[in-house]
Short mmCIF file of C-alpha atoms in Angstrom, two decimals:
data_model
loop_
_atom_site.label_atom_id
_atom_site.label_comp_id
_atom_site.label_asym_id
_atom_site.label_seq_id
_atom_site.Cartn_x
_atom_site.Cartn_y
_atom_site.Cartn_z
CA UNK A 148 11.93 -7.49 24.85
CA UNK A 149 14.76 -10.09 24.08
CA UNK A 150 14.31 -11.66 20.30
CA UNK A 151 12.73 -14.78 21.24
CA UNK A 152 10.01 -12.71 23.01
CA UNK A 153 9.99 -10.73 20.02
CA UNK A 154 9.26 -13.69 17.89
CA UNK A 155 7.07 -15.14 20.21
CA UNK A 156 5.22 -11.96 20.35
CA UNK A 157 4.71 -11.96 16.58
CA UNK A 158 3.38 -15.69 16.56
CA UNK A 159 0.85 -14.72 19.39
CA UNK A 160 -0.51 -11.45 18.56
CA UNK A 161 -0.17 -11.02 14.59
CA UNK A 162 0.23 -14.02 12.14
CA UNK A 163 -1.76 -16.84 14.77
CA UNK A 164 -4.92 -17.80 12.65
CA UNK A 165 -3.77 -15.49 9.74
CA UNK A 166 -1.08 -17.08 8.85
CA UNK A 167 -0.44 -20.96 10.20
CA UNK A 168 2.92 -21.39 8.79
CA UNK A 169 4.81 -17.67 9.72
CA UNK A 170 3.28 -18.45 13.14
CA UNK A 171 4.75 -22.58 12.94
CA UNK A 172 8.65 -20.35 12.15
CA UNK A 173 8.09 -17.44 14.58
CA UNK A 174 7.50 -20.17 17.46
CA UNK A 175 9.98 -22.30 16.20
CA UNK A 176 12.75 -19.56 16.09
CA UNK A 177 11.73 -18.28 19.60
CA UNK A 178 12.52 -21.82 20.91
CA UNK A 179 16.28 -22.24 18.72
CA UNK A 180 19.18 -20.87 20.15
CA UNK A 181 21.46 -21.19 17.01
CA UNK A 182 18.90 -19.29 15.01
CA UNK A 183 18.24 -16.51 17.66
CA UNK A 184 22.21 -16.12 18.00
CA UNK A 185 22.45 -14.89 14.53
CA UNK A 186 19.73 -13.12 14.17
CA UNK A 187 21.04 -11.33 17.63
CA UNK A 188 24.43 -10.63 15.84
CA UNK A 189 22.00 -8.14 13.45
CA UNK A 190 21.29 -4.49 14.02
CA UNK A 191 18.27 -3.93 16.65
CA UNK A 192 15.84 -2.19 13.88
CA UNK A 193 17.08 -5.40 11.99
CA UNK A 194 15.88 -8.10 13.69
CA UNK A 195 12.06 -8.24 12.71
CA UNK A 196 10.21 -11.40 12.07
CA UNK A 197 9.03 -9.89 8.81
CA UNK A 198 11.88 -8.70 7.88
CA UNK A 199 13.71 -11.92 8.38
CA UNK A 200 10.82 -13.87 6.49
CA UNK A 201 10.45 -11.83 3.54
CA UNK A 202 14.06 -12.29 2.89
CA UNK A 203 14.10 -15.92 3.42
CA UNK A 204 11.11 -16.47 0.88
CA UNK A 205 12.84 -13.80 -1.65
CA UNK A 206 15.82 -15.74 -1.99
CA UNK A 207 13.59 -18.97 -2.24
CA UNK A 208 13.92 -20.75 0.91
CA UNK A 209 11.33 -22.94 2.40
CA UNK A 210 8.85 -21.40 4.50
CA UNK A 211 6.14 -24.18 4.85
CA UNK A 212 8.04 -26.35 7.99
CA UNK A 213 10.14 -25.31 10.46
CA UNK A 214 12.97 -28.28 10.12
CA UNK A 215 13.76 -27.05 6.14
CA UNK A 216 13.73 -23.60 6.86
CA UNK A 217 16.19 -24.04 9.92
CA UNK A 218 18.42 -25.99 8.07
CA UNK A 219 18.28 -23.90 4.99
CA UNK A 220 18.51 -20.51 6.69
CA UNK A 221 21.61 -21.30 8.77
CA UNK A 222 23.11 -22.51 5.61
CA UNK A 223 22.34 -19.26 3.30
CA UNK A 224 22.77 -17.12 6.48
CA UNK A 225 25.15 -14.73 4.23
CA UNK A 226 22.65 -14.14 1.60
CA UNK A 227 19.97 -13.79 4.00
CA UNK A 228 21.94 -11.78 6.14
CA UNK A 229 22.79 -9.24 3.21
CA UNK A 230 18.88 -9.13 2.03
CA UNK A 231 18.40 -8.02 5.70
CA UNK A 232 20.82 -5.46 5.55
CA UNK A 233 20.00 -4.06 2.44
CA UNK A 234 15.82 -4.56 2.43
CA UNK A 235 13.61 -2.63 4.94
CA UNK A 236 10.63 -3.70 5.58
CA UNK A 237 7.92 -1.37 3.63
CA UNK A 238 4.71 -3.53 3.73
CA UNK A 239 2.10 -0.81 1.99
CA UNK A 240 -0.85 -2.29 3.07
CA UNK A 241 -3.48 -0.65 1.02
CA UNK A 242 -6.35 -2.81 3.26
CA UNK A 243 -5.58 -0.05 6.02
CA UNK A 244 -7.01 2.75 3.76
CA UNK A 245 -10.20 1.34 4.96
CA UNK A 246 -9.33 2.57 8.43
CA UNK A 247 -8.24 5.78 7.17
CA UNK A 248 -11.31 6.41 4.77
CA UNK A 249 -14.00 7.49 7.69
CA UNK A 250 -11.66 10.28 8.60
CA UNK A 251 -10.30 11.76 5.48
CA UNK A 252 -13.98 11.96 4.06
CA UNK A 253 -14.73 13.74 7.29
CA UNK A 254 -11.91 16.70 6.16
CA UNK A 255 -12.97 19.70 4.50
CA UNK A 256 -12.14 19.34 0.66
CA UNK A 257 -10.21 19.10 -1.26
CA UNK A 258 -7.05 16.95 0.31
CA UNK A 259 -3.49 17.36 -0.60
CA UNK A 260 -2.26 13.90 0.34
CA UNK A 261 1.32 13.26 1.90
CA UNK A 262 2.04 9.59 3.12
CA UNK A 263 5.17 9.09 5.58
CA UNK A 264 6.85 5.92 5.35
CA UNK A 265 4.88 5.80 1.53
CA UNK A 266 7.04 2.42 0.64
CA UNK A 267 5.77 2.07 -3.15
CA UNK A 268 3.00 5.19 -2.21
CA UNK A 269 0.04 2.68 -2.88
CA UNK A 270 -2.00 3.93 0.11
CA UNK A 271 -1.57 7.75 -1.40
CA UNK A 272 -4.95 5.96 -3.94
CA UNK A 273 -7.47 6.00 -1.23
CA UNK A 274 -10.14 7.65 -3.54
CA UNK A 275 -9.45 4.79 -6.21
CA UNK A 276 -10.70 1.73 -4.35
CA UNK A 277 -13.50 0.59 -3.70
CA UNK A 278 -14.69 -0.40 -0.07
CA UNK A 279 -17.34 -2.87 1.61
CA UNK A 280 -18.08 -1.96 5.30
CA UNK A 281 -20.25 -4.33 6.43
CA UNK A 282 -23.57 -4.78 4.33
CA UNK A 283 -24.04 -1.47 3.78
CA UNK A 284 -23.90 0.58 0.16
CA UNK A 285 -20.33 0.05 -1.55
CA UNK A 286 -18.34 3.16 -1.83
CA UNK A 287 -15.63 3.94 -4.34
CA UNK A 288 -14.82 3.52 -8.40
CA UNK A 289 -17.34 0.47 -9.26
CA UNK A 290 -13.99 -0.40 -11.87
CA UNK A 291 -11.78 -0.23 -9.35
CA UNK A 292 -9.25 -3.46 -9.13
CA UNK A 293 -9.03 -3.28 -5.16
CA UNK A 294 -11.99 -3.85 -3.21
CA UNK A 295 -11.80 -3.51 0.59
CA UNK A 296 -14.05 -5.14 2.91
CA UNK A 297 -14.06 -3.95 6.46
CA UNK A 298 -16.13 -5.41 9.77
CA UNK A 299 -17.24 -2.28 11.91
CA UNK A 300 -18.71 -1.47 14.97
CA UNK A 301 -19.56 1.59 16.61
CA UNK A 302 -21.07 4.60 14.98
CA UNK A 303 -18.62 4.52 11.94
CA UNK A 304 -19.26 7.77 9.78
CA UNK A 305 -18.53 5.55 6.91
CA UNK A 306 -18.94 8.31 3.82
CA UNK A 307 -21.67 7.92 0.95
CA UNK A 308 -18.34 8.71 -1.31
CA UNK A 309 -14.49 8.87 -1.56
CA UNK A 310 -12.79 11.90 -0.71
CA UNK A 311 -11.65 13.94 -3.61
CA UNK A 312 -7.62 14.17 -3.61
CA UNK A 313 -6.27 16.63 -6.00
CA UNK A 314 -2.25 16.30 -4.88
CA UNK A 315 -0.80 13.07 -3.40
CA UNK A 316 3.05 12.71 -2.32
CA UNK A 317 4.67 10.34 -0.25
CA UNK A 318 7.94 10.48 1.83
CA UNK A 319 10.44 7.39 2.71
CA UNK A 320 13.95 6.26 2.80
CA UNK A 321 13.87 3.81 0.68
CA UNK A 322 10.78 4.99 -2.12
CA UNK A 323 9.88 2.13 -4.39
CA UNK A 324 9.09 2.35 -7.82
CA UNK A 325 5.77 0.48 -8.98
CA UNK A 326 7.37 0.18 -12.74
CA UNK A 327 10.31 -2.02 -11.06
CA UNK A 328 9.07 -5.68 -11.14
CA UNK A 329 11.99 -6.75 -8.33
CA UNK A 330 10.53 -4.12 -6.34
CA UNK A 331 7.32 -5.17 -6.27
CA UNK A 332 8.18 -8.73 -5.91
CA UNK A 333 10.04 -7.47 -2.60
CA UNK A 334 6.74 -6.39 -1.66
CA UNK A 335 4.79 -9.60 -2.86
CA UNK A 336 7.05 -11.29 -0.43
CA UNK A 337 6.34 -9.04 2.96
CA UNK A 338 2.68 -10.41 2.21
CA UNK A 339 2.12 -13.52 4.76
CA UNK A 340 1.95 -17.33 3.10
CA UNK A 341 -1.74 -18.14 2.80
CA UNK A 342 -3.23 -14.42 2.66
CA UNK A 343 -3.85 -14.71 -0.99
CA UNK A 344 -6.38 -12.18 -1.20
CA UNK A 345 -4.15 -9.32 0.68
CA UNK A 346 -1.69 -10.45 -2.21
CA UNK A 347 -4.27 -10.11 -5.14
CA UNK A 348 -5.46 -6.71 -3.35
CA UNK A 349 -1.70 -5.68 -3.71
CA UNK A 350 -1.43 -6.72 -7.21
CA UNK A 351 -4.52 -4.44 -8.06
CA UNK A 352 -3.09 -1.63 -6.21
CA UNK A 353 0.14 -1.78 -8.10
CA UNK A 354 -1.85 -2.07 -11.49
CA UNK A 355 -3.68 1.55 -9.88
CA UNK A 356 -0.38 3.29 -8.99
CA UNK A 357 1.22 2.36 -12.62
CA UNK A 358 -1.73 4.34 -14.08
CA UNK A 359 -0.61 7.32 -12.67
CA UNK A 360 3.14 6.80 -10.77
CA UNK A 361 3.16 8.24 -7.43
CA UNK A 362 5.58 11.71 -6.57
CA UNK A 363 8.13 9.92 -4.11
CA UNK A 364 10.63 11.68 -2.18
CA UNK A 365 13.47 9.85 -0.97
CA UNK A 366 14.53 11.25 2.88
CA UNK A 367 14.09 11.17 6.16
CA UNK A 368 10.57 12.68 7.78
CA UNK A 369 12.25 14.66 10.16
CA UNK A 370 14.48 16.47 7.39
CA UNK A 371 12.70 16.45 4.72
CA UNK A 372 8.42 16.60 5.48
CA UNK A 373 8.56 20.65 5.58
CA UNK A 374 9.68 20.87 2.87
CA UNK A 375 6.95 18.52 1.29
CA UNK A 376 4.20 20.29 2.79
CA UNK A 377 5.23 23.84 1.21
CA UNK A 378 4.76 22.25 -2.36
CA UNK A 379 1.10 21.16 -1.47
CA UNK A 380 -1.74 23.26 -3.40
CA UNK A 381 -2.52 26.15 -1.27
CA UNK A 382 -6.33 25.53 -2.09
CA UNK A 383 -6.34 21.95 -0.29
CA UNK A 384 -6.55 20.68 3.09
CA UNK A 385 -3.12 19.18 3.21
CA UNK A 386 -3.37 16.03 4.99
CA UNK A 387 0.15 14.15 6.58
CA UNK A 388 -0.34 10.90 7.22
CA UNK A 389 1.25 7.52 7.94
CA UNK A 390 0.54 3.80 9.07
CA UNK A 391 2.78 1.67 10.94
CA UNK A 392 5.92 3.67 10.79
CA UNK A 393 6.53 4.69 14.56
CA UNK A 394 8.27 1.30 15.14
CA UNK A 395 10.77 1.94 12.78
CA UNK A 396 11.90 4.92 14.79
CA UNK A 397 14.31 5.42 17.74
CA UNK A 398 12.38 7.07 20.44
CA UNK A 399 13.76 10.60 20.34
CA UNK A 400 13.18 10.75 16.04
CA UNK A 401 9.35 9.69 16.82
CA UNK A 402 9.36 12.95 19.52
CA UNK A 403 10.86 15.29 17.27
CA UNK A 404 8.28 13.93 14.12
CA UNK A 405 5.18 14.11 16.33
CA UNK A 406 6.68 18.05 17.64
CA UNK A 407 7.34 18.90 14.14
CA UNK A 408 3.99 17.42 12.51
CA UNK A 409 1.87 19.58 15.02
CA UNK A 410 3.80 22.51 14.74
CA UNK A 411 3.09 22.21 10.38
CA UNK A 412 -0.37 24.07 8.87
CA UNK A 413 -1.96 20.45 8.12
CA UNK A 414 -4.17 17.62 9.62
CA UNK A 415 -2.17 14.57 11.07
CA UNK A 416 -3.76 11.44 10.50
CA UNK A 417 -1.50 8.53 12.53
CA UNK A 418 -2.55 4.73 11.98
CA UNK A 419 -0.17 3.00 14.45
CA UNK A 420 -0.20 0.17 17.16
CA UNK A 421 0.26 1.45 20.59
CA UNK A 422 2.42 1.97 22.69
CA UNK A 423 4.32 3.81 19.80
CA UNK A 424 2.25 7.04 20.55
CA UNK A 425 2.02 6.48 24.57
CA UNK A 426 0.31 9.46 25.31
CA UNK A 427 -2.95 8.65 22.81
CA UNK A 428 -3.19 5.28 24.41
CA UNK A 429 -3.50 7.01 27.86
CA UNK A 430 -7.08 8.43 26.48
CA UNK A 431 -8.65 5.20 25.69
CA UNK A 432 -11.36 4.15 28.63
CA UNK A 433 -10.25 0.55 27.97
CA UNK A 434 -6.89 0.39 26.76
CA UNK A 435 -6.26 -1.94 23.98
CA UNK A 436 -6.76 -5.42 22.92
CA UNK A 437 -4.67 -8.09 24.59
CA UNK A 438 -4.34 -10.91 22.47
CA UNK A 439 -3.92 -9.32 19.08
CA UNK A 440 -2.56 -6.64 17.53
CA UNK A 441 -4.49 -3.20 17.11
CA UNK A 442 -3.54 0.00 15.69
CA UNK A 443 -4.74 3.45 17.09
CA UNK A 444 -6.35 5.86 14.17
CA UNK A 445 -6.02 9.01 15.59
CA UNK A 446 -6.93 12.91 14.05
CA UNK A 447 -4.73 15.43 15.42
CA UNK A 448 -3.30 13.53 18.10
CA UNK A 449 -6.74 12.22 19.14
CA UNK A 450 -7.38 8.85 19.02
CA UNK A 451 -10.83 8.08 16.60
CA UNK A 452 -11.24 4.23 16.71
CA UNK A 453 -8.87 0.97 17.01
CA UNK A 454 -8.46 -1.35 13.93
CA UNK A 455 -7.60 -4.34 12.37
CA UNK A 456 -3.59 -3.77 11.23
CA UNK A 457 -4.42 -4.91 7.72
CA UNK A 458 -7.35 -2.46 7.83
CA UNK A 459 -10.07 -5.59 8.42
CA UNK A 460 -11.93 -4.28 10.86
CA UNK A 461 -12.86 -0.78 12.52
CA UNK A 462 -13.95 -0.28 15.68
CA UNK A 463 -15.57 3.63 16.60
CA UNK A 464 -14.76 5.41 19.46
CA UNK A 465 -17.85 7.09 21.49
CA UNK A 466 -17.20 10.57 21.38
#
C-alpha cells in the first residue's frame, strides 16, 4: 500500500476509539500531499505512523490538532526527520504478555525465556505481573506494579499460576537499557495520547525490569539467535518468542527466521498480526477480523487464539 493508505489504514484499524487524536493526524496526513511527500522521501521500513508520531511528540510538537502539528512538523522536518532515522520503533507492550501467558503456563517447566525484538526486554517478566482475565481468580505476584486485565472468550486455559522462568534473554538491534531515563522516555512516547493506563502499566514494568536488568543482546535474529539459545540452561524448556516483529522484516529475513527458529531445539511462541505469517492465517476457519487489528498467537507454527494487539482481549481457538 501507498503511505496515505498506510496512514489511513492505521486511523481505521488501530488507534480509531483508542486513541481520538493519533487517529484525527493519521487521517489528516493521509489527506496532505506536502506531508505525505516527505514522509515518502524516507526509507520504506521508515515511514510508520508510529514511528513518525513518537518522534514528533519526543521533540515536543503538538499532537492534539491536526492544523499545529502540520504546521509545526513541516517546519522541524530536519529534527524530525533525524529522530526517524535514528529511533526504531520498539513499543514493548507488556499488556500482550496476557496473550502469551495461557501458552507458556501450558509448557513443561521450567522456561528459559528468549524474546526477539526484546526493545527494553520488559515482556521477558511475564511471571512478575499480575493478570485479570475476566472475573475469574487473579493470577500472578499480589505486589506486583503491573496488573493486566484481559476480556476472553473461548475455552481459555487461563493457568491457576505464573509459569516459573529460571533464565530470560532478549535479542534486538537496538536493546534499550531500563536504567537510561531518555530511553525510556523514547518508549513513554510510542505509547498513544489518551491511553494513560498502558502508560502507567509501562511505568510499573520499567520499575520491575530495574529490579533485576534484563541480559540484552544487541544483533540481528537471523545472526545472532543460535547462538542465544546454546547459553540457555540445559534443564529448561527454552522458549523463543516474539510479538509484533515480523513487520519490521523484509520478506526473505522473516523466511530465513521462521526456517531457522524451527530447525532450533526450542518452542516458538509468535504473537503477530497476519498476513506477516501467511501460511498460519491459511488455518483459521474464519480468517481474521476486518475492521481492527488482530494478532495471531501461535505454538509451533500453529495458530492458538487471535488477540487484542495490546494484549486486551483473547479469543480461543476450538481445537
Amino acid at each position: 500500500m501507498d503511505t496515505a493508505e498506510l496512514y489511513l489504514r492505521f486511523a481505521v484499524r488501530e488507534v480509531r476509539e483508542h486513541s481520538p487524536a493519533y487517529e484525527n493526524l493519521a487521517r489528516g496526513i493521509a489527506a496532505d500531499a506536502r506531508l505525505l511527500a516527505l514522509i515518502d522521501d524516507l526509507p520504506p521500513i521508515k515511514r510508520q505512523p508510529n514511528l513518525l508520531l513518537a518522534s514528533v511528540r519526543f521533540l515536543g510538537g503538538p499532537v492534539a490538532d491536526f492544523a499545529p502539528f502540520r504546521s509545526w512538523v513541516v517546519r522541524h522536518w530536519a529534527e524530525v526527520r533525524d529522530t526517524i532515522l535514528t529511533r526504531r520503533t520498539q513499543t514493548n507492550e507488556v499488556g500482550r504478555c496476557a496473550s502469551l501467558l495461557p501458552v507458556l503456563a501450558g509448557l513443561a517447566q521450567p522456561l528459559a525465556l528468549i524474546e526477539v525484538g526484546a526493545s527494553a526486554g520488559l515482556c521477558l517478566y511475564p511471571d512478575r505481573y499480575r493478570y485479570h482475565y475476566d472475573d475469574l481468580p487473579a493470577v500472578g505476584p499480589e505486589d506486583s506494579p503491573v496488573v493486566l486485565a484481559c476480556r476472553t472468550n473461548g475455552k481459555v486455559p487461563v493457568p491457576g499460576r505464573v509459569p516459573e522462568v529460571v533464565w530470560r534473554a532478549g535479542l534486538d538491534l537496538n536493546p534499550l537499557d531500563v536504567r537510561d531515563e531518555e530511553e525510556m522516555r523514547w518508549l513513554e512516547c510510542l505509547v498513544w495520547p489518551g491511553q494513560d493506563e498502558r502508560l502507567l502499566r509501562l511505568r510499573g514494568a520499567v520499575r520491575v525490569a530495574r529490579e533485576d536488568p534484563p541480559h540484552l543482546v544487541r544483533g540481528d535474529l537471523n545472526e545472532t539467535l543460535r547462538d542465544l539459545v546454546a547459553l540457555a540452561p540445559k534443564e529448561a524448556t527454552v522458549v523463543v518468542f516474539h510479538s509484533a516483529v515480523l513487520p519490521y522484516l523484509e520478506p526473505e529475513a522473516r523466511d530465513r527466521f521462521v526456517s531457522a527458529v524451527r530447525s532450533l531445539p526450542v518452542r516458538w511462541i509468535s504473537n503477530e498480526g497476519s498476513p506477516r505469517l501467511p501460511s498460519m492465517l491459511a488455518r483459521l476457519e474464519h480468517g481474521l477480523p476486518e475492521d481492527r487489528l488482530a494478532f495471531l498467537p501461535a505454538l509451533d507454527g500453529e495458530p492458538v487464539a487471535m488477540a487484542g494487539p495490546h494484549g486486551e482481549w483473547l479469543n480461543w481457538l476450538d481445537a
